[in-house]
CSV table of C-alpha atoms in Angstrom, one decimal:
chain,number,residue,atom,x,y,z
A,74,UNK,CA,99.1,90.7,101.1
A,75,UNK,CA,102.5,89.0,101.5
A,76,UNK,CA,102.9,85.3,100.7
A,77,UNK,CA,102.4,83.2,103.8
A,78,UNK,CA,100.2,85.7,105.7
A,79,UNK,CA,96.8,84.7,107.0
A,80,UNK,CA,95.0,86.8,104.3
A,81,UNK,CA,97.2,85.3,101.5
A,82,UNK,CA,96.6,81.7,102.7
A,83,UNK,CA,92.9,82.4,102.9
A,84,UNK,CA,92.6,83.9,99.5
A,85,UNK,CA,94.7,81.3,97.8
A,86,UNK,CA,92.7,78.4,99.3
A,87,UNK,CA,89.5,80.1,98.4
A,88,UNK,CA,90.6,80.4,94.8
A,89,UNK,CA,92.0,76.9,94.6
A,90,UNK,CA,88.9,75.4,96.2
A,91,UNK,CA,86.5,77.3,94.0
A,92,UNK,CA,88.3,76.3,90.9
A,93,UNK,CA,88.5,72.7,92.0
A,94,UNK,CA,84.9,72.7,93.1
A,95,UNK,CA,83.8,74.0,89.7
A,96,UNK,CA,85.1,70.9,88.2
A,97,UNK,CA,84.1,68.5,90.9
A,98,UNK,CA,87.7,68.1,92.2
A,99,UNK,CA,89.1,68.5,95.7
A,100,UNK,CA,91.3,71.5,96.3
A,101,UNK,CA,94.3,69.6,97.8
A,102,UNK,CA,95.8,69.0,94.4
A,103,UNK,CA,96.3,72.8,94.1
A,104,UNK,CA,96.9,73.8,97.7
A,105,UNK,CA,100.0,71.8,98.3
A,106,UNK,CA,101.8,73.0,95.2
A,107,UNK,CA,100.8,76.6,95.8
A,108,UNK,CA,101.8,76.6,99.5
A,109,UNK,CA,105.2,75.0,98.7
A,110,UNK,CA,106.0,76.9,95.5
A,111,UNK,CA,104.8,80.4,96.4
A,112,UNK,CA,104.1,80.4,100.1
A,113,UNK,CA,107.5,79.2,101.3
A,114,UNK,CA,105.7,76.5,103.4
A,115,UNK,CA,107.6,73.2,103.8
A,116,UNK,CA,106.0,70.2,102.1
A,117,UNK,CA,105.1,68.4,105.4
A,118,UNK,CA,103.3,71.4,106.9
A,119,UNK,CA,101.6,71.9,103.5
A,120,UNK,CA,100.4,68.3,103.4
A,121,UNK,CA,99.0,68.5,106.9
A,122,UNK,CA,97.2,71.8,106.3
A,123,UNK,CA,95.8,70.5,103.0
A,124,UNK,CA,94.4,67.3,104.6
A,125,UNK,CA,92.4,69.5,107.0
A,126,UNK,CA,91.0,71.5,104.1
A,127,UNK,CA,90.2,68.2,102.3
A,128,UNK,CA,88.1,67.1,105.3
A,129,UNK,CA,86.3,70.5,105.3
A,130,UNK,CA,85.4,70.2,101.6
A,131,UNK,CA,84.2,66.6,101.9
A,132,UNK,CA,82.0,67.3,104.9
A,133,UNK,CA,80.8,70.7,103.7
A,134,UNK,CA,79.6,69.3,100.4
A,135,UNK,CA,78.3,65.9,101.4
A,136,UNK,CA,74.7,66.9,102.4
A,137,UNK,CA,73.1,67.4,98.9
A,138,UNK,CA,74.5,64.1,97.6
A,139,UNK,CA,73.3,62.3,100.7
A,140,UNK,CA,69.8,63.9,100.5
A,141,UNK,CA,69.7,63.1,96.8
A,142,UNK,CA,70.3,59.4,97.6
A,143,UNK,CA,73.4,59.4,95.4
A,144,UNK,CA,75.9,58.4,98.1
A,145,UNK,CA,76.2,54.6,98.6
A,146,UNK,CA,77.1,54.6,102.3
A,147,UNK,CA,77.4,50.8,102.4
A,148,UNK,CA,80.0,50.8,99.6
A,149,UNK,CA,81.7,53.8,101.3
A,150,UNK,CA,82.2,52.1,104.7
A,151,UNK,CA,83.4,48.9,103.2
A,152,UNK,CA,86.0,50.7,101.0
A,153,UNK,CA,87.0,53.0,104.0
A,154,UNK,CA,88.6,50.0,105.7
A,155,UNK,CA,91.1,50.0,102.8
A,156,UNK,CA,91.5,53.8,102.5
A,157,UNK,CA,92.1,54.3,106.2
A,158,UNK,CA,94.6,51.4,106.3
A,159,UNK,CA,96.3,53.0,103.3
A,160,UNK,CA,96.3,56.4,105.0
A,161,UNK,CA,98.1,55.0,108.0
A,162,UNK,CA,100.7,53.3,105.8
A,163,UNK,CA,101.1,56.7,104.1
A,164,UNK,CA,101.7,58.5,107.4
A,165,UNK,CA,104.3,56.0,108.3
A,166,UNK,CA,106.0,56.2,104.9
A,167,UNK,CA,105.9,60.1,104.8
A,168,UNK,CA,108.4,60.2,107.7
A,169,UNK,CA,110.8,58.0,105.8
A,170,UNK,CA,110.7,59.5,102.3
A,171,UNK,CA,112.9,62.6,101.5
A,172,UNK,CA,111.1,65.8,100.5
A,173,UNK,CA,112.4,65.4,96.9
A,174,UNK,CA,110.6,62.0,96.5
A,175,UNK,CA,107.4,63.6,97.7
A,176,UNK,CA,107.7,66.4,95.1
A,177,UNK,CA,108.4,63.9,92.3
A,178,UNK,CA,105.4,61.7,93.4
A,179,UNK,CA,103.2,64.8,93.5
A,180,UNK,CA,104.3,65.8,90.0
A,181,UNK,CA,103.4,62.3,88.7
A,182,UNK,CA,99.9,62.6,90.3
A,183,UNK,CA,99.5,66.1,88.7
A,184,UNK,CA,100.3,64.6,85.3
A,185,UNK,CA,97.9,61.7,85.9
A,186,UNK,CA,95.2,64.2,86.8
A,187,UNK,CA,95.8,66.2,83.7
A,188,UNK,CA,95.5,63.1,81.6
A,189,UNK,CA,92.3,62.1,83.4
A,190,UNK,CA,90.8,65.6,82.9
A,191,UNK,CA,91.3,65.3,79.1
A,192,UNK,CA,89.8,61.8,78.9
A,193,UNK,CA,86.1,61.7,79.4
A,194,UNK,CA,84.6,59.4,81.9
A,195,UNK,CA,82.5,56.7,80.3
A,196,UNK,CA,79.6,55.2,82.2
A,197,UNK,CA,80.3,51.5,82.5
A,198,UNK,CA,77.5,50.7,84.8
A,199,UNK,CA,76.7,47.1,85.4
A,200,UNK,CA,72.9,47.0,84.9
A,201,UNK,CA,71.0,45.1,87.5
A,202,UNK,CA,69.9,42.3,85.3
A,203,UNK,CA,68.6,40.0,88.1
A,204,UNK,CA,71.4,37.5,87.6
A,205,UNK,CA,72.2,35.9,90.9
A,206,UNK,CA,75.9,36.4,91.4
A,207,UNK,CA,77.7,34.7,94.3
A,208,UNK,CA,80.3,37.4,95.0
A,209,UNK,CA,81.4,39.6,97.8
A,210,UNK,CA,79.4,42.6,96.8
A,211,UNK,CA,76.2,40.5,96.8
A,212,UNK,CA,77.0,38.9,100.1
A,213,UNK,CA,77.5,42.4,101.6
A,214,UNK,CA,74.4,43.6,99.8
A,215,UNK,CA,76.2,46.6,98.3
A,216,UNK,CA,74.0,46.9,95.2
A,217,UNK,CA,71.7,49.8,95.3
A,218,UNK,CA,69.7,52.3,93.2
A,219,UNK,CA,69.3,56.0,92.9
A,220,UNK,CA,66.7,58.4,91.4
A,221,UNK,CA,68.1,60.0,88.2
A,222,UNK,CA,67.3,63.8,88.2
A,223,UNK,CA,67.0,64.1,84.4
A,224,UNK,CA,64.7,61.2,83.7
A,225,UNK,CA,63.1,60.9,87.2
A,226,UNK,CA,63.5,57.2,87.0
A,227,UNK,CA,65.0,54.8,89.6
A,228,UNK,CA,68.3,53.5,88.3
A,229,UNK,CA,69.4,50.2,89.8
A,230,UNK,CA,73.1,49.2,89.7
A,231,UNK,CA,75.2,46.2,90.8
A,232,UNK,CA,78.7,46.5,92.3
A,233,UNK,CA,81.4,44.4,90.7
A,234,UNK,CA,84.9,43.3,91.5
A,235,UNK,CA,85.1,44.4,95.1
A,236,UNK,CA,88.6,42.9,95.9
A,237,UNK,CA,90.1,45.0,93.0
A,238,UNK,CA,88.3,48.0,94.2
A,239,UNK,CA,89.6,47.5,97.8
A,240,UNK,CA,93.2,47.2,96.5
A,241,UNK,CA,93.0,50.4,94.5
A,242,UNK,CA,91.4,52.1,97.5
A,243,UNK,CA,94.4,51.1,99.7
A,244,UNK,CA,96.6,52.9,97.2
A,245,UNK,CA,94.3,55.9,97.1
A,246,UNK,CA,94.5,56.2,100.9
A,247,UNK,CA,98.2,55.9,100.9
A,248,UNK,CA,98.7,58.6,98.3
A,249,UNK,CA,96.2,60.8,100.0
A,250,UNK,CA,98.1,60.7,103.3
A,251,UNK,CA,101.5,61.2,101.6
A,252,UNK,CA,100.5,64.1,99.5
A,253,UNK,CA,97.6,65.7,101.4
A,254,UNK,CA,95.2,65.3,98.5
A,255,UNK,CA,91.7,63.7,98.3
A,256,UNK,CA,93.2,61.5,95.6
A,257,UNK,CA,90.0,61.4,93.6
A,258,UNK,CA,92.4,60.8,90.7
A,259,UNK,CA,92.8,57.2,92.0
A,260,UNK,CA,89.4,56.8,93.6
A,261,UNK,CA,87.5,57.6,90.4
A,262,UNK,CA,89.2,54.8,88.2
A,263,UNK,CA,88.7,52.4,91.1
A,264,UNK,CA,85.0,53.2,91.3
A,265,UNK,CA,84.3,53.6,87.6
A,266,UNK,CA,86.4,50.8,86.2
A,267,UNK,CA,86.6,48.2,89.1
A,268,UNK,CA,83.3,48.5,90.8
A,269,UNK,CA,81.4,49.8,87.8
A,270,UNK,CA,79.4,52.3,89.7
A,271,UNK,CA,77.3,55.0,87.8
A,272,UNK,CA,79.3,58.2,87.5
A,273,UNK,CA,77.0,60.2,89.8
A,274,UNK,CA,77.1,57.5,92.5
A,275,UNK,CA,80.9,57.2,92.3
A,276,UNK,CA,81.5,60.9,92.5
A,277,UNK,CA,79.2,61.3,95.5
A,278,UNK,CA,80.5,58.2,97.3
A,279,UNK,CA,84.2,59.2,96.6
A,280,UNK,CA,83.5,62.7,98.0
A,281,UNK,CA,81.9,61.1,101.1
A,282,UNK,CA,84.9,58.8,101.7
A,283,UNK,CA,87.5,61.4,101.3
A,284,UNK,CA,86.6,63.0,104.6
A,285,UNK,CA,87.2,59.8,106.6
A,286,UNK,CA,90.3,58.9,104.7
A,287,UNK,CA,91.8,62.3,105.4
A,288,UNK,CA,90.7,62.2,109.0
A,289,UNK,CA,92.7,59.0,109.5
A,290,UNK,CA,95.9,60.7,108.3
A,291,UNK,CA,95.1,64.2,109.6
A,292,UNK,CA,94.4,62.7,113.0
A,293,UNK,CA,97.8,61.0,113.1
A,294,UNK,CA,99.6,64.2,111.9
A,295,UNK,CA,97.6,66.2,114.4
A,296,UNK,CA,98.5,63.9,117.3
A,297,UNK,CA,102.1,64.1,116.1
A,298,UNK,CA,101.9,67.9,116.3
A,299,UNK,CA,102.5,68.4,112.5
A,300,UNK,CA,99.3,70.6,112.0
A,301,UNK,CA,100.3,74.2,112.3
A,302,UNK,CA,97.2,76.3,113.2
A,303,UNK,CA,98.6,79.4,111.6
A,304,UNK,CA,98.7,77.6,108.2
A,305,UNK,CA,95.8,75.1,108.5
A,306,UNK,CA,93.3,77.6,110.0
A,307,UNK,CA,93.1,80.1,107.1
A,308,UNK,CA,93.5,77.3,104.5
A,309,UNK,CA,90.6,75.3,105.9
A,310,UNK,CA,88.3,78.4,106.2
A,311,UNK,CA,89.2,79.5,102.6
A,312,UNK,CA,88.5,76.0,101.3
A,313,UNK,CA,85.1,75.7,102.9
A,314,UNK,CA,84.0,79.0,101.4
A,315,UNK,CA,85.7,78.3,98.0
A,316,UNK,CA,83.9,74.9,97.8
A,317,UNK,CA,80.6,76.6,98.2
A,318,UNK,CA,81.5,79.1,95.6
A,319,UNK,CA,82.8,76.4,93.2
A,320,UNK,CA,79.5,74.4,93.5
A,321,UNK,CA,77.7,77.6,92.3
A,322,UNK,CA,80.2,78.1,89.5
A,323,UNK,CA,79.7,74.5,88.4
A,324,UNK,CA,76.2,75.4,87.3
A,325,UNK,CA,77.1,78.7,85.6
A,326,UNK,CA,80.4,78.1,83.7
A,327,UNK,CA,80.8,76.1,80.5
A,328,UNK,CA,82.8,73.0,81.3
A,329,UNK,CA,85.0,72.8,78.2
A,330,UNK,CA,87.1,75.9,78.6
A,331,UNK,CA,87.4,75.4,82.3
A,332,UNK,CA,88.6,71.9,81.7
A,333,UNK,CA,91.3,73.1,79.3
A,334,UNK,CA,92.4,75.9,81.7
A,335,UNK,CA,92.6,73.2,84.4
A,336,UNK,CA,94.8,71.0,82.3
A,337,UNK,CA,97.2,73.9,81.6
A,338,UNK,CA,97.4,74.7,85.3
A,339,UNK,CA,98.0,71.1,86.3
A,340,UNK,CA,100.8,70.8,83.7
A,341,UNK,CA,102.5,74.0,84.9
A,342,UNK,CA,102.4,72.9,88.5
A,343,UNK,CA,103.7,69.5,87.6
A,344,UNK,CA,106.7,71.0,85.9
A,345,UNK,CA,107.4,73.2,88.9
A,346,UNK,CA,107.1,70.3,91.3
A,347,UNK,CA,109.5,68.3,89.2
A,348,UNK,CA,112.0,71.1,89.3
A,349,UNK,CA,111.6,71.3,93.1
A,350,UNK,CA,112.2,67.5,93.2
A,351,UNK,CA,115.5,68.2,91.4
A,352,UNK,CA,116.3,71.0,93.9
A,353,UNK,CA,115.7,73.9,91.5
A,354,UNK,CA,113.6,76.8,92.9
A,355,UNK,CA,112.1,79.2,90.4
A,356,UNK,CA,110.2,81.3,92.8
A,357,UNK,CA,112.9,82.2,95.2
A,358,UNK,CA,111.4,80.4,98.3
A,359,UNK,CA,113.1,77.6,100.0
A,360,UNK,CA,110.8,74.7,100.4
B,279,UNK,CA,64.9,41.7,93.1
B,280,UNK,CA,64.5,45.2,94.6
B,281,UNK,CA,64.5,43.6,98.0
B,282,UNK,CA,68.2,43.1,97.3
B,283,UNK,CA,68.9,46.9,97.2
B,284,UNK,CA,69.5,48.2,100.7
B,285,UNK,CA,69.1,51.9,101.3
B,286,UNK,CA,69.3,53.9,104.5
B,287,UNK,CA,67.3,57.1,103.9
B,288,UNK,CA,66.9,58.1,107.5
B,289,UNK,CA,70.6,57.5,108.3
B,290,UNK,CA,71.5,59.4,105.1
B,291,UNK,CA,69.5,62.4,106.2
B,292,UNK,CA,71.0,62.3,109.7
B,293,UNK,CA,74.5,62.2,108.3
B,294,UNK,CA,73.7,65.1,106.0
B,295,UNK,CA,72.5,67.2,108.9
B,296,UNK,CA,75.4,66.4,111.2
B,297,UNK,CA,78.1,66.9,108.5
B,298,UNK,CA,76.7,70.3,107.4
B,299,UNK,CA,76.2,71.8,110.8
B,300,UNK,CA,79.5,70.4,112.0
B,301,UNK,CA,81.4,72.0,109.1
B,302,UNK,CA,79.7,75.4,109.9
B,303,UNK,CA,80.5,75.0,113.6
B,304,UNK,CA,84.2,74.2,113.0
B,305,UNK,CA,84.5,76.9,110.4
B,306,UNK,CA,83.0,79.4,112.8
B,307,UNK,CA,85.4,78.5,115.6
B,308,UNK,CA,88.4,78.8,113.2
B,309,UNK,CA,87.1,82.1,111.9
B,310,UNK,CA,86.7,83.4,115.5
B,311,UNK,CA,90.3,82.3,116.2
B,312,UNK,CA,91.6,84.1,113.1
B,313,UNK,CA,89.5,87.3,113.9
B,314,UNK,CA,90.6,87.4,117.5
B,315,UNK,CA,93.9,89.4,117.0
B,316,UNK,CA,92.1,91.8,114.7
B,317,UNK,CA,89.0,92.7,116.7
B,318,UNK,CA,90.6,92.5,120.2
B,319,UNK,CA,87.4,91.8,122.2
B,320,UNK,CA,87.5,92.9,125.9
B,321,UNK,CA,86.7,90.3,128.5
B,322,UNK,CA,88.1,87.2,126.7
B,323,UNK,CA,90.0,85.0,129.1
B,324,UNK,CA,93.8,85.2,128.4
B,325,UNK,CA,93.9,81.4,128.1
B,326,UNK,CA,91.8,81.6,124.9
B,327,UNK,CA,94.6,82.7,122.6
B,328,UNK,CA,94.1,82.8,118.8
B,329,UNK,CA,96.2,79.7,118.0
B,330,UNK,CA,94.4,77.7,120.7
B,331,UNK,CA,90.9,78.5,119.3
B,332,UNK,CA,92.1,77.8,115.7
B,333,UNK,CA,93.5,74.4,116.9
B,334,UNK,CA,90.2,73.6,118.6
B,335,UNK,CA,88.4,74.4,115.3
B,336,UNK,CA,90.8,72.1,113.4
B,337,UNK,CA,90.3,69.3,115.9
B,338,UNK,CA,86.5,69.7,115.6
B,339,UNK,CA,86.9,69.4,111.8
B,340,UNK,CA,89.1,66.3,112.0
B,341,UNK,CA,86.6,64.8,114.5
B,342,UNK,CA,83.6,65.3,112.2
B,343,UNK,CA,84.2,62.3,109.8
B,344,UNK,CA,85.0,60.2,112.9
B,345,UNK,CA,81.7,61.2,114.4
B,346,UNK,CA,80.1,60.2,111.1
B,347,UNK,CA,81.6,56.7,111.4
B,348,UNK,CA,80.4,56.4,115.0
B,349,UNK,CA,76.8,57.4,113.9
B,350,UNK,CA,76.9,54.7,111.2
B,351,UNK,CA,78.2,52.2,113.7
B,352,UNK,CA,75.3,52.9,116.1
B,353,UNK,CA,72.6,52.8,113.5
B,354,UNK,CA,73.9,49.6,111.8
B,355,UNK,CA,74.0,47.8,115.2
B,356,UNK,CA,70.5,49.1,116.1
B,357,UNK,CA,69.1,47.9,112.8
B,358,UNK,CA,70.6,44.4,113.6
B,359,UNK,CA,73.1,44.7,110.7
B,360,UNK,CA,76.0,43.3,112.8
B,361,UNK,CA,78.2,42.7,109.8
B,362,UNK,CA,78.2,46.4,108.8
B,363,UNK,CA,78.4,47.4,112.5
B,364,UNK,CA,81.6,45.4,112.7
B,365,UNK,CA,82.9,47.0,109.5
B,366,UNK,CA,82.3,50.5,110.9
B,367,UNK,CA,84.0,49.4,114.1
B,368,UNK,CA,87.0,48.3,112.1
B,369,UNK,CA,87.3,51.7,110.4
B,370,UNK,CA,87.0,53.5,113.7
B,371,UNK,CA,89.7,51.3,115.2
B,372,UNK,CA,92.1,52.0,112.3
B,373,UNK,CA,91.5,55.8,112.7
B,374,UNK,CA,92.0,55.7,116.5
B,375,UNK,CA,95.1,53.5,116.1
B,376,UNK,CA,96.6,56.1,113.7
B,377,UNK,CA,96.1,58.9,116.2
B,378,UNK,CA,97.5,56.8,119.0
B,379,UNK,CA,100.6,55.9,116.9
B,380,UNK,CA,101.1,59.5,116.1
B,381,UNK,CA,101.0,60.4,119.8
B,382,UNK,CA,103.4,57.6,120.6
B,383,UNK,CA,105.8,58.8,118.0
B,384,UNK,CA,105.9,62.2,119.7
B,385,UNK,CA,106.6,60.6,123.0
B,386,UNK,CA,109.5,58.5,121.6
B,387,UNK,CA,111.1,61.5,119.8
B,388,UNK,CA,114.4,62.6,121.5
B,389,UNK,CA,114.2,66.1,123.0
């Protein structure tokens, strides 16, 4: 199984996506570094292929969240105006930035993800206290409720600070298109900290939005002819199956060890991407 | 107060069904394209080459979230929720604009 072959691409994507899925992360953050560092794939082709797999993971895993009533589709469509605009800006910017800048930016996002993995997400939900607020979120009737599996109760929540959320989402869309990642690393702080959504709702809604965000940029790359079927095909297929596997693993494996392993992998990839940004290749493949 | 909380259970179930079956369909097409050189079926038209089938599967996959926005658009307008219908339309316009700009760029490239 030589690096870059169909079987290699498929296996690598399957592994990356299973590992990512087991921690509730999209696979893109692994796929681009692995393809560029070990597969000898150029960063632009890797980004385009990764975006296709990000769509596959988002669409493939959306159903249970939707059926469980966790996805807030009203919040999603409102924020998608910002993420898709950001994605278009990213596609435009990608053509202007040199590959070394993309590698450096990717390393920064990997480090940020490692830090976020170590810090626990705190629930900062704004409880629906019945206070009549005159803000955007109320005008758009974004507040909602979901049934908590553990307690079986309906949990009502209010959405806060929509303008800040929209601004952060624009940034998330831009980074997603530039680097071929779902950029949950930026969406999660936007949803938790700015909008104050419950963690389960923000995870489900972020996952739902990632597909449309990636479709905006992947559509543009596809129209431009940047999507190479020989790379994107096996990567997408491996990611779909890996995401299914990862969701099963999520139930079975203890979170703490996996989380540490994850942090180590992210740091190692960040160092290598930084070296690539400086033009140093450790693995012998030209990027 | 609960009247304030808007949910769309029917739309949510519809989207869940469409996204799930769409992912399987697109994955199946990609898998078929990848398997084609290996199994070498007789009777397959020569126009259906492996890269073309894979590309069709990828196009299906990219189209899936767009279809999801279209479905939301239709349901919002049908429910008389014109504001959200308009928001969904805006998202759709941005996505289509991106693809159009991508194509335009190809056309303007020298050679």
